[in-house]
Amino acid sequence: MVQVWSLKCKCDICRTTNYTCETDGYCFTSAFIKSGVLQYNYSCLSRAHFFPPEDPLWCHQNATVESTRFCCHNNDYCNAESKLMPLTLSVDKQLKYESS
């Protein structure tokens, strides 16, 4: 017997599905600085497109001074509340926050 499951994730580009996507893989949040503004993206990662499918390398790339990311698959909408910050953010930086 083959089990099929899907994980629901927050998805900022999925207007037609109430900002939700479904995947057999992972939810993700990415944060990046663009023109001095901290922005977030939220979406789904399908197991079929990443290597290795059990634990994609894309999810484990180190944060840089301008971007970072977080992957999860422990429960529906696990990416909804993550607030990541690239390494350039510090107490002395005045950045605007914008959720995409």
GROMACS .gro file of C-alpha atoms in nm:
model
  100
    1MET     CA    1   0.000   0.000   0.000
    2VAL     CA    2   0.134   0.341  -0.098
    3GLN     CA    3   0.059   0.632   0.130
    4VAL     CA    4   0.011   0.976  -0.019
    5TRP     CA    5   0.026   1.281   0.201
    6SER     CA    6   0.055   1.650   0.147
    7LEU     CA    7   0.185   1.930   0.360
    8LYS     CA    8   0.013   2.269   0.353
    9CYS     CA    9   0.239   2.574   0.354
   10LYS     CA   10   0.204   2.950   0.362
   11CYS     CA   11   0.261   3.075   0.007
   12ASP     CA   12   0.285   3.446  -0.067
   13ILE     CA   13   0.240   3.401  -0.444
   14CYS     CA   14  -0.061   3.165  -0.425
   15ARG     CA   15  -0.348   3.412  -0.440
   16THR     CA   16  -0.595   3.174  -0.605
   17THR     CA   17  -0.553   2.914  -0.329
   18ASN     CA   18  -0.589   3.150  -0.032
   19TYR     CA   19  -0.209   3.194  -0.003
   20THR     CA   20  -0.163   2.820   0.058
   21CYS     CA   21   0.030   2.560  -0.139
   22GLU     CA   22   0.050   2.184  -0.090
   23THR     CA   23   0.360   1.970  -0.129
   24ASP     CA   24   0.500   1.623  -0.071
   25GLY     CA   25   0.821   1.788   0.044
   26TYR     CA   26   0.890   2.098   0.251
   27CYS     CA   27   0.759   2.440   0.336
   28PHE     CA   28   1.013   2.722   0.319
   29THR     CA   29   1.067   3.079   0.421
   30SER     CA   30   1.340   3.291   0.270
   31ALA     CA   31   1.450   3.636   0.378
   32PHE     CA   32   1.656   3.876   0.174
   33ILE     CA   33   1.753   4.240   0.164
   34LYS     CA   34   1.659   4.428  -0.150
   35SER     CA   35   1.729   4.801  -0.177
   36GLY     CA   36   1.766   4.823   0.201
   37VAL     CA   37   1.432   4.651   0.266
   38LEU     CA   38   1.402   4.316   0.442
   39GLN     CA   39   1.159   4.100   0.244
   40TYR     CA   40   1.018   3.751   0.299
   41ASN     CA   41   0.904   3.479   0.062
   42TYR     CA   42   0.697   3.177   0.163
   43SER     CA   43   0.621   2.871  -0.050
   44CYS     CA   44   0.648   2.495  -0.109
   45LEU     CA   45   0.938   2.275  -0.219
   46SER     CA   46   0.854   1.952  -0.399
   47ARG     CA   47   1.064   1.644  -0.320
   48ALA     CA   48   1.092   1.565  -0.692
   49HIS     CA   49   1.304   1.874  -0.764
   50PHE     CA   50   1.572   1.856  -0.496
   51PHE     CA   51   1.867   1.637  -0.413
   52PRO     CA   52   1.866   1.444  -0.201
   53PRO     CA   53   1.484   1.434  -0.175
   54GLU     CA   54   1.497   1.328   0.191
   55ASP     CA   55   1.694   1.636   0.298
   56PRO     CA   56   1.755   1.890   0.017
   57LEU     CA   57   2.090   2.067   0.015
   58TRP     CA   58   1.907   2.387  -0.084
   59CYS     CA   59   1.757   2.395   0.266
   60HIS     CA   60   2.099   2.383   0.429
   61GLN     CA   61   2.283   2.663   0.254
   62ASN     CA   62   2.441   2.899   0.504
   63ALA     CA   63   2.297   3.242   0.561
   64THR     CA   64   2.478   3.520   0.379
   65VAL     CA   65   2.496   3.891   0.449
   66GLU     CA   66   2.197   3.944   0.223
   67SER     CA   67   1.981   3.630   0.243
   68THR     CA   68   1.885   3.325   0.444
   69ARG     CA   69   1.625   3.045   0.429
   70PHE     CA   70   1.444   2.795   0.646
   71CYS     CA   71   1.278   2.465   0.546
   72CYS     CA   72   1.039   2.257   0.755
   73HIS     CA   73   0.799   1.966   0.722
   74ASN     CA   74   0.693   1.895   1.080
   75ASN     CA   75   0.335   2.029   1.049
   76ASP     CA   76   0.104   2.225   0.820
   77TYR     CA   77   0.199   2.592   0.785
   78CYS     CA   78   0.527   2.538   0.974
   79ASN     CA   79   0.680   2.820   0.765
   80ALA     CA   80   0.411   3.076   0.853
   81GLU     CA   81   0.571   3.222   1.162
   82SER     CA   82   0.940   3.203   1.082
   83LYS     CA   83   1.109   3.542   1.083
   84LEU     CA   84   1.461   3.499   0.953
   85MET     CA   85   1.721   3.770   0.930
   86PRO     CA   86   2.025   3.785   0.704
   87LEU     CA   87   2.360   3.843   0.869
   88THR     CA   88   2.376   4.215   0.782
   89LEU     CA   89   2.101   4.298   1.028
   90SER     CA   90   2.231   4.444   1.350
   91VAL     CA   91   2.115   4.689   1.612
   92ASP     CA   92   2.266   4.985   1.427
   93LYS     CA   93   2.095   4.908   1.093
   94GLN     CA   94   1.771   5.086   1.010
   95LEU     CA   95   1.589   4.860   0.765
   96LYS     CA   96   1.228   4.861   0.666
   97TYR     CA   97   1.040   4.532   0.700
   98GLU     CA   98   0.815   4.413   0.423
   99SER     CA   99   0.634   4.082   0.393
  100SER     CA  100   0.592   3.971   0.033
   0.00000   0.00000   0.00000
